[in-house]
Coordinates of C-alpha atoms in Angstrom, one line a residue:
T117 CA 181.2 105.8 -37.1
Y118 CA 178.7 108.7 -37.3
H119 CA 178.9 109.6 -33.6
T120 CA 182.7 110.3 -33.8
C121 CA 181.8 113.3 -36.1
L122 CA 179.7 115.0 -33.4
P123 CA 181.1 117.6 -31.1
P124 CA 181.9 116.6 -27.5
P125 CA 178.7 116.6 -25.3
H126 CA 179.9 119.7 -23.4
H127 CA 180.2 121.7 -26.4
H128 CA 176.6 122.7 -26.7
H129 CA 176.5 123.5 -23.0
H130 CA 179.5 125.8 -23.4
C131 CA 177.8 127.7 -26.3
Y132 CA 174.5 128.0 -24.3
S133 CA 176.5 129.4 -21.3
V134 CA 178.3 131.9 -23.5
M135 CA 175.0 133.0 -24.9
A136 CA 173.3 133.2 -21.6
A137 CA 176.3 135.3 -20.2
T138 CA 176.0 137.6 -23.2
I139 CA 172.2 138.1 -22.7
N140 CA 172.7 138.5 -19.0
A141 CA 175.4 141.2 -19.4
E142 CA 173.2 143.0 -22.0
N143 CA 170.2 143.0 -19.6
R144 CA 172.4 144.1 -16.7
R145 CA 173.6 147.0 -18.8
K146 CA 170.1 148.1 -19.7
A147 CA 169.0 147.9 -16.1
N148 CA 172.1 150.0 -15.1
L149 CA 171.3 152.5 -17.8
R150 CA 167.8 152.9 -16.6
S151 CA 169.0 153.5 -13.1
L152 CA 171.3 156.2 -14.2
Q153 CA 168.6 157.9 -16.2
R154 CA 166.5 158.1 -13.1
I155 CA 169.3 160.1 -11.6
D156 CA 170.1 162.1 -14.7
S157 CA 167.5 162.1 -17.6
N158 CA 170.2 163.5 -20.0
I159 CA 172.4 160.3 -19.8
V160 CA 172.1 158.4 -23.1
D161 CA 174.5 155.6 -22.9
L162 CA 177.3 153.9 -20.8
A163 CA 180.8 154.1 -21.8
I164 CA 182.7 152.0 -19.3
T165 CA 181.9 150.5 -16.0
A166 CA 183.7 149.1 -12.9
T167 CA 182.2 146.5 -10.6
H168 CA 183.0 147.8 -7.1
V169 CA 184.6 151.0 -5.9
V170 CA 184.9 153.0 -2.7
L171 CA 185.2 156.7 -2.3
Y172 CA 187.9 158.4 0.0
E173 CA 188.5 162.0 0.6
F174 CA 191.7 163.8 1.6
D175 CA 191.5 165.8 4.8
N176 CA 193.9 168.8 4.6
S177 CA 193.8 169.5 8.3
K178 CA 194.6 166.0 9.4
R179 CA 196.7 165.2 6.3
T180 CA 195.0 161.8 6.0
W181 CA 192.5 159.9 3.8
E182 CA 189.1 159.4 5.2
R183 CA 186.7 156.7 3.9
K184 CA 183.4 158.2 2.7
N185 CA 180.1 156.5 2.9
V186 CA 180.0 155.9 -0.9
E187 CA 180.5 152.5 -2.4
G188 CA 179.1 150.6 -5.3
S189 CA 179.4 150.2 -9.0
L190 CA 181.1 153.0 -11.1
F191 CA 179.9 154.2 -14.4
V192 CA 181.3 156.7 -17.0
A193 CA 178.1 157.8 -18.8
K194 CA 177.6 159.7 -22.0
R195 CA 175.1 162.7 -21.9
S196 CA 173.1 164.5 -24.6
D197 CA 174.3 167.9 -23.4
A198 CA 177.1 169.5 -21.5
P199 CA 178.9 168.1 -19.8
R200 CA 179.0 165.4 -22.3
F201 CA 180.5 162.8 -19.9
K202 CA 179.8 162.1 -16.2
L203 CA 181.3 159.8 -13.7
V204 CA 178.7 158.2 -11.4
V205 CA 179.0 155.7 -8.5
L206 CA 175.6 154.2 -7.6
N207 CA 175.8 154.1 -3.8
R208 CA 174.9 150.9 -2.1
S209 CA 175.5 152.4 1.4
S210 CA 173.0 155.3 1.1
T211 CA 170.8 157.3 -1.3
E212 CA 173.5 159.8 -1.9
N213 CA 175.4 158.9 -5.2
L214 CA 178.7 160.3 -6.4
E215 CA 178.3 162.4 -9.6
V216 CA 181.3 164.1 -11.1
P217 CA 181.1 166.0 -14.4
I218 CA 184.1 165.2 -16.7
T219 CA 185.3 168.4 -18.3
A220 CA 188.7 169.6 -19.8
S221 CA 189.7 170.7 -16.4
F222 CA 189.2 167.3 -14.8
Q223 CA 192.6 166.2 -13.2
M224 CA 193.4 162.6 -12.0
Q225 CA 196.4 160.7 -10.9
V226 CA 196.9 157.0 -10.3
N227 CA 198.4 155.9 -6.9
D228 CA 197.9 152.1 -6.6
P229 CA 195.2 151.0 -5.7
Y230 CA 193.6 154.5 -6.0
M231 CA 192.5 156.8 -8.7
M232 CA 192.8 160.3 -7.2
F233 CA 190.9 163.2 -8.9
R234 CA 189.8 166.8 -8.7
D235 CA 188.4 169.6 -11.0
S236 CA 191.0 172.4 -11.3
A237 CA 188.3 174.8 -12.5
A238 CA 186.9 174.9 -9.1
S239 CA 190.2 176.1 -7.5
K240 CA 190.5 178.7 -10.2
G241 CA 187.1 180.0 -9.3
G242 CA 188.2 180.8 -5.6
S243 CA 186.8 177.6 -4.0
E244 CA 189.3 174.9 -3.0
E245 CA 188.3 171.6 -4.7
K246 CA 188.7 168.7 -2.4
I247 CA 191.0 166.0 -3.5
R248 CA 189.2 162.6 -3.7
G249 CA 190.3 159.1 -4.4
I250 CA 188.4 156.0 -5.7
W251 CA 189.6 152.6 -4.6
F252 CA 189.0 149.9 -7.2
H253 CA 188.4 146.3 -6.2
D254 CA 189.7 145.2 -9.7
S255 CA 193.0 146.9 -10.8
N256 CA 192.3 146.0 -14.4
E257 CA 189.0 147.8 -14.3
R258 CA 190.8 150.9 -12.8
G259 CA 193.2 150.9 -15.7
S260 CA 190.5 150.7 -18.2
V261 CA 188.5 153.6 -16.6
V262 CA 191.6 155.8 -16.3
S263 CA 192.6 155.2 -19.8
Y264 CA 189.1 156.0 -21.1
L265 CA 188.9 159.2 -19.0
E266 CA 192.3 160.4 -20.1
N267 CA 191.2 160.1 -23.8
V268 CA 188.0 162.0 -23.1
V269 CA 189.7 164.8 -21.2
K270 CA 192.3 165.3 -24.0
S271 CA 189.5 165.4 -26.6
L272 CA 187.6 167.9 -24.5
A273 CA 190.7 170.0 -24.0
K274 CA 191.5 170.1 -27.8
I275 CA 187.9 171.2 -28.5
E276 CA 188.3 174.1 -26.0
E277 CA 191.5 175.1 -27.7
M278 CA 189.8 175.2 -31.1
E279 CA 186.9 177.2 -29.6
K280 CA 189.2 179.8 -28.2
A281 CA 191.2 180.0 -31.5
Q282 CA 188.0 180.6 -33.6
P283 CA 186.8 184.1 -34.0
P284 CA 183.4 184.7 -32.2
P285 CA 180.5 183.9 -34.5
T286 CA 178.6 186.6 -36.1
Q287 CA 175.0 187.3 -34.9
S288 CA 172.6 186.0 -37.6
S289 CA 169.1 187.2 -37.9
Q290 CA 167.6 183.8 -37.1
K291 CA 168.8 181.7 -34.3
T292 CA 169.7 178.1 -35.1
E293 CA 169.4 175.2 -32.6
A294 CA 172.5 173.4 -31.7
P295 CA 172.6 170.2 -33.9
S296 CA 172.2 166.9 -32.1
P297 CA 174.6 164.0 -32.2
T298 CA 172.2 162.3 -34.6
D299 CA 172.1 165.3 -36.9
A300 CA 175.9 165.5 -37.1
G301 CA 176.2 161.8 -37.7
A302 CA 173.6 162.0 -40.5
A303 CA 175.5 165.0 -42.1
L304 CA 178.8 163.0 -42.1
L305 CA 177.0 160.0 -43.6
A306 CA 175.5 162.2 -46.2
T307 CA 179.0 163.2 -47.3
L308 CA 180.1 159.6 -47.5
N309 CA 177.1 158.7 -49.5
L310 CA 177.7 161.5 -52.0
G311 CA 181.3 160.1 -52.4
A312 CA 179.9 156.6 -53.1
K313 CA 177.5 158.0 -55.6
N314 CA 180.2 159.7 -57.6
N315 CA 182.3 156.5 -57.6
N316 CA 179.2 154.6 -58.9
Q317 CA 178.7 157.2 -61.7
S318 CA 182.2 156.4 -63.2
T319 CA 181.2 152.7 -63.4
Q320 CA 177.8 153.0 -65.3
H321 CA 179.0 150.4 -67.8
Q322 CA 178.7 147.8 -65.2
K323 CA 175.5 145.9 -64.5
S324 CA 172.6 148.2 -63.8
E325 CA 170.9 148.0 -60.2
S326 CA 167.4 146.5 -59.9
S327 CA 164.4 148.7 -59.7
Q328 CA 164.0 148.0 -56.1
E329 CA 167.7 149.0 -55.4
R330 CA 167.1 152.3 -57.4
Q331 CA 164.1 153.1 -55.3
D332 CA 166.1 152.5 -52.1
D333 CA 168.8 154.8 -53.5
Q334 CA 166.3 157.4 -54.2
K335 CA 164.9 157.2 -50.7
Q336 CA 168.3 157.4 -49.2
S337 CA 169.2 160.4 -51.4
A338 CA 166.2 162.2 -50.1
R339 CA 167.3 161.5 -46.5
N340 CA 170.9 162.6 -47.4
S341 CA 169.6 165.8 -48.7
S342 CA 167.7 166.5 -45.6
A343 CA 170.8 165.5 -43.5
A344 CA 173.2 167.5 -45.7
S345 CA 171.0 170.7 -44.9
H346 CA 172.2 170.4 -41.2
N347 CA 175.8 170.7 -42.4
L348 CA 175.2 174.4 -42.9
V349 CA 174.7 175.0 -39.2
L350 CA 177.4 172.5 -37.9
D351 CA 180.4 174.2 -36.5
K352 CA 183.6 172.4 -35.6
K353 CA 182.8 172.3 -31.9
S354 CA 179.3 170.8 -32.5
L355 CA 180.7 168.2 -34.9
Q356 CA 183.5 167.2 -32.6
L357 CA 181.2 166.9 -29.6
S358 CA 178.7 164.9 -31.6
L359 CA 181.4 162.5 -33.0
L360 CA 183.0 162.1 -29.6
S361 CA 179.6 160.9 -28.3
L362 CA 178.9 158.7 -31.3
I363 CA 182.2 157.1 -31.7
Q364 CA 181.4 154.6 -29.1
D365 CA 178.0 153.7 -30.6
E366 CA 178.3 150.4 -32.5
R367 CA 175.3 151.3 -34.8
F368 CA 177.0 154.6 -35.8
L369 CA 180.3 152.7 -36.5
D370 CA 178.3 150.1 -38.5
L371 CA 176.9 152.8 -40.7
I372 CA 180.4 154.5 -41.2
H373 CA 181.9 151.1 -42.0
A374 CA 179.2 150.1 -44.4
Q375 CA 179.7 153.4 -46.3
Y376 CA 183.4 152.9 -46.3
L377 CA 183.2 149.4 -47.8
K378 CA 180.9 150.7 -50.5
V379 CA 183.4 153.3 -51.5
V380 CA 186.2 150.8 -51.5
H381 CA 184.5 148.1 -53.3
S382 CA 183.3 150.7 -56.1
R383 CA 186.9 151.9 -56.4
A384 CA 188.2 148.4 -56.7
A385 CA 185.6 147.6 -59.5
R386 CA 186.5 150.6 -61.3
Q387 CA 190.3 149.9 -61.3
Q388 CA 189.5 146.3 -62.4
S389 CA 187.4 147.6 -65.3
N390 CA 190.3 149.9 -66.3
Q391 CA 192.8 147.1 -66.2
N392 CA 190.4 145.0 -68.4
G393 CA 190.1 147.8 -70.8
N394 CA 193.8 148.3 -71.1
S395 CA 194.3 144.5 -71.7
S396 CA 191.7 144.6 -74.5
G397 CA 193.3 147.7 -76.1
K398 CA 196.8 146.0 -76.1
K399 CA 195.3 143.0 -77.9

């Protein structure tokens, strides 16, 4: 009968509950981002979070760990300027939050159930950096945070090495502003668009695009030309820092993926056309 083709009654409830959970998670993420931006206006996005943590500090004189009056949700946030990443604990116990800049000198070690950390740059500067530890309620969240921070620190260290290896830039008559992550992303997309355009030129015998599509391409080319001009002032450090910030942005990845697919499809169409031409020649 007809009713046997319908999904179980609880199926719709399950879908609605999943949708509600997704919406609630996104709303909670936006609320957390706004809270962090009130602390640091340069924070632009959340990279990873942990539900509940507690801060400890090692007392050298007593050789013991002391619990500090800091506990709450932990966030690794992305910033628009240096330092590009910051670890923040929104304190539920008082108004004093934990804010730790993540740099190439950031050191950490896992000692279950803690993540111990310090900044080695502070000890080099003559002041002794206190060793602190963060207790995680969820060990899986701790593993995710540690893994993400390790990748960030490695990337920052590589950027510093490249900067030291490069000769100092020559003084130009005009000062150029440091490119924003958006500018760097636009410059990279401009390069991908040029590659796609060249592939399309080699398949002009295929069906021509509609007038609306041509107009869209012209507008895109104009934007690409503007973005490409920024490429003249992008050094490796600026580009890497920008890409490091953008790589977690789904919108940026969508743009990159769309351009990638455009190039792949164009290349496949060209190869198919060549094969058809060869088959016709043999006949």
